[in-house]
């Protein structure tokens, strides 16, 4: 019996490259399996990310615990009490963003709430170190030091904040007043710069004590940070508080340092300013500053008018009032005259000069008066009484070259 052995050819012998193709196909299947698994993982991660965007994570939730949310998402939906009651949350938040000063400020708040002051101090100082020019960080640290009664640290941080932004002016000024910072050392808390210095002065005018206002004004002026608007506001506020002497003195130093008379701008060389101790022009005539004050009565007024006035503080005793005037064609039987009276109570003092009528050459008129003991402030006023005549509307021109009110002992 003959046995015939038949060799089954290897696939490689029958079809060249067949074995390689088979192995490649198997590798591709394995790669596709891996890609599929990876795709599922990525889709799962994307799904968690979307879920976290629409469902804010709690500090101890699954998403936060395993790091599937961003640092900024951790705080979503939380209250302050949630934050300070969750040390794990703070730890994760800080670990995710250790270079962020806000994270350290939050840690400081946590330690403060737990009365762990040394740790809170270190946390706030590190926050300030990381954010030296971030006003909100500096303000949170300043608030902490306010609670600890650390005046020097509050002043130092406040000084920096005021230079950076006006947003916290009012809060800082209240803290300064409560801690008596600016009253003891102004330069320690207020930058010697225009914006914060004038803002502080405005706050003082509305909220400060008299001596604080005066001290603040002196500091502002010495540092050349004052302006006309601030000076006028100062004088008006001191006047409102019935601090007539300090108001007049402040205005003298600011507007007319060489003043020797009780009246300001007595020769009308400057345009009047909107303060009580400078001239106030009425609206019943036309005024022109020319070699003094030229007043033109237009013939529109028939009633009593107050064309010009100024208030000034005085001391008890004899005074002398003088005015250098000239007139041209002033009509009616009631001409203008000067009246000096107690601004608070005219019954205590009320005197007046003769009226000016017709045409008068340049001349000096005078009036002696005695300031009573109770009088603190007088008004010097140019008036005109109403007339009952048919031609009662005053016309004409009055030139006032100089007005003076001086204590008799100085004459």
Short mmCIF file of N, CA and C in Angstrom, two decimals, residues 7 11 19 58 66 74 79 212 214 216 235 249 268 299 324 359 374 395 402:
data_model
loop_
_atom_site.label_atom_id
_atom_site.label_comp_id
_atom_site.label_asym_id
_atom_site.label_seq_id
_atom_site.Cartn_x
_atom_site.Cartn_y
_atom_site.Cartn_z
N UNK A 7 1.57 17.62 1.50
CA UNK A 7 1.99 18.77 2.34
C UNK A 7 1.01 19.92 2.14
N UNK A 11 0.25 29.24 4.57
CA UNK A 11 -0.45 30.36 3.91
C UNK A 11 0.51 31.34 3.31
N UNK A 19 0.41 36.22 6.13
CA UNK A 19 0.63 36.17 7.60
C UNK A 19 0.80 37.57 8.17
N UNK A 58 -20.32 71.08 45.71
CA UNK A 58 -20.15 71.37 47.13
C UNK A 58 -18.73 71.04 47.55
N UNK A 66 -12.49 64.53 43.92
CA UNK A 66 -11.61 63.86 42.96
C UNK A 66 -11.10 64.80 41.87
N UNK A 74 -15.24 75.80 42.66
CA UNK A 74 -15.42 75.24 43.99
C UNK A 74 -16.29 76.11 44.88
N UNK A 79 -22.06 79.79 50.64
CA UNK A 79 -22.13 80.98 51.48
C UNK A 79 -20.84 81.10 52.26
N UNK A 212 -10.24 118.38 64.22
CA UNK A 212 -9.80 117.48 63.15
C UNK A 212 -9.85 118.19 61.81
N UNK A 214 -9.63 121.46 61.26
CA UNK A 214 -8.57 122.47 61.21
C UNK A 214 -7.20 121.83 61.02
N UNK A 216 -6.62 118.91 59.63
CA UNK A 216 -6.58 118.39 58.27
C UNK A 216 -6.31 119.47 57.24
N UNK A 235 -14.45 126.92 54.42
CA UNK A 235 -14.96 128.15 55.03
C UNK A 235 -16.48 128.07 55.21
N UNK A 249 -10.10 133.33 59.49
CA UNK A 249 -8.64 133.17 59.50
C UNK A 249 -8.18 132.24 58.39
N UNK A 268 -11.98 145.63 46.12
CA UNK A 268 -12.61 144.90 45.01
C UNK A 268 -11.62 144.60 43.89
N UNK A 299 -32.98 150.75 36.65
CA UNK A 299 -34.33 151.28 36.61
C UNK A 299 -35.39 150.20 36.62
N UNK A 324 -15.10 154.80 50.32
CA UNK A 324 -14.76 155.81 49.32
C UNK A 324 -15.69 155.61 48.14
N UNK A 359 -25.72 163.24 41.87
CA UNK A 359 -24.32 163.10 41.46
C UNK A 359 -23.43 163.58 42.59
N UNK A 374 -22.30 140.87 73.09
CA UNK A 374 -22.92 139.63 72.60
C UNK A 374 -22.81 139.43 71.10
N UNK A 395 -32.37 154.47 39.16
CA UNK A 395 -31.41 154.44 38.06
C UNK A 395 -30.17 155.20 38.50
N UNK A 402 -13.42 151.74 47.77
CA UNK A 402 -12.85 151.04 48.93
C UNK A 402 -13.88 151.03 50.06
#
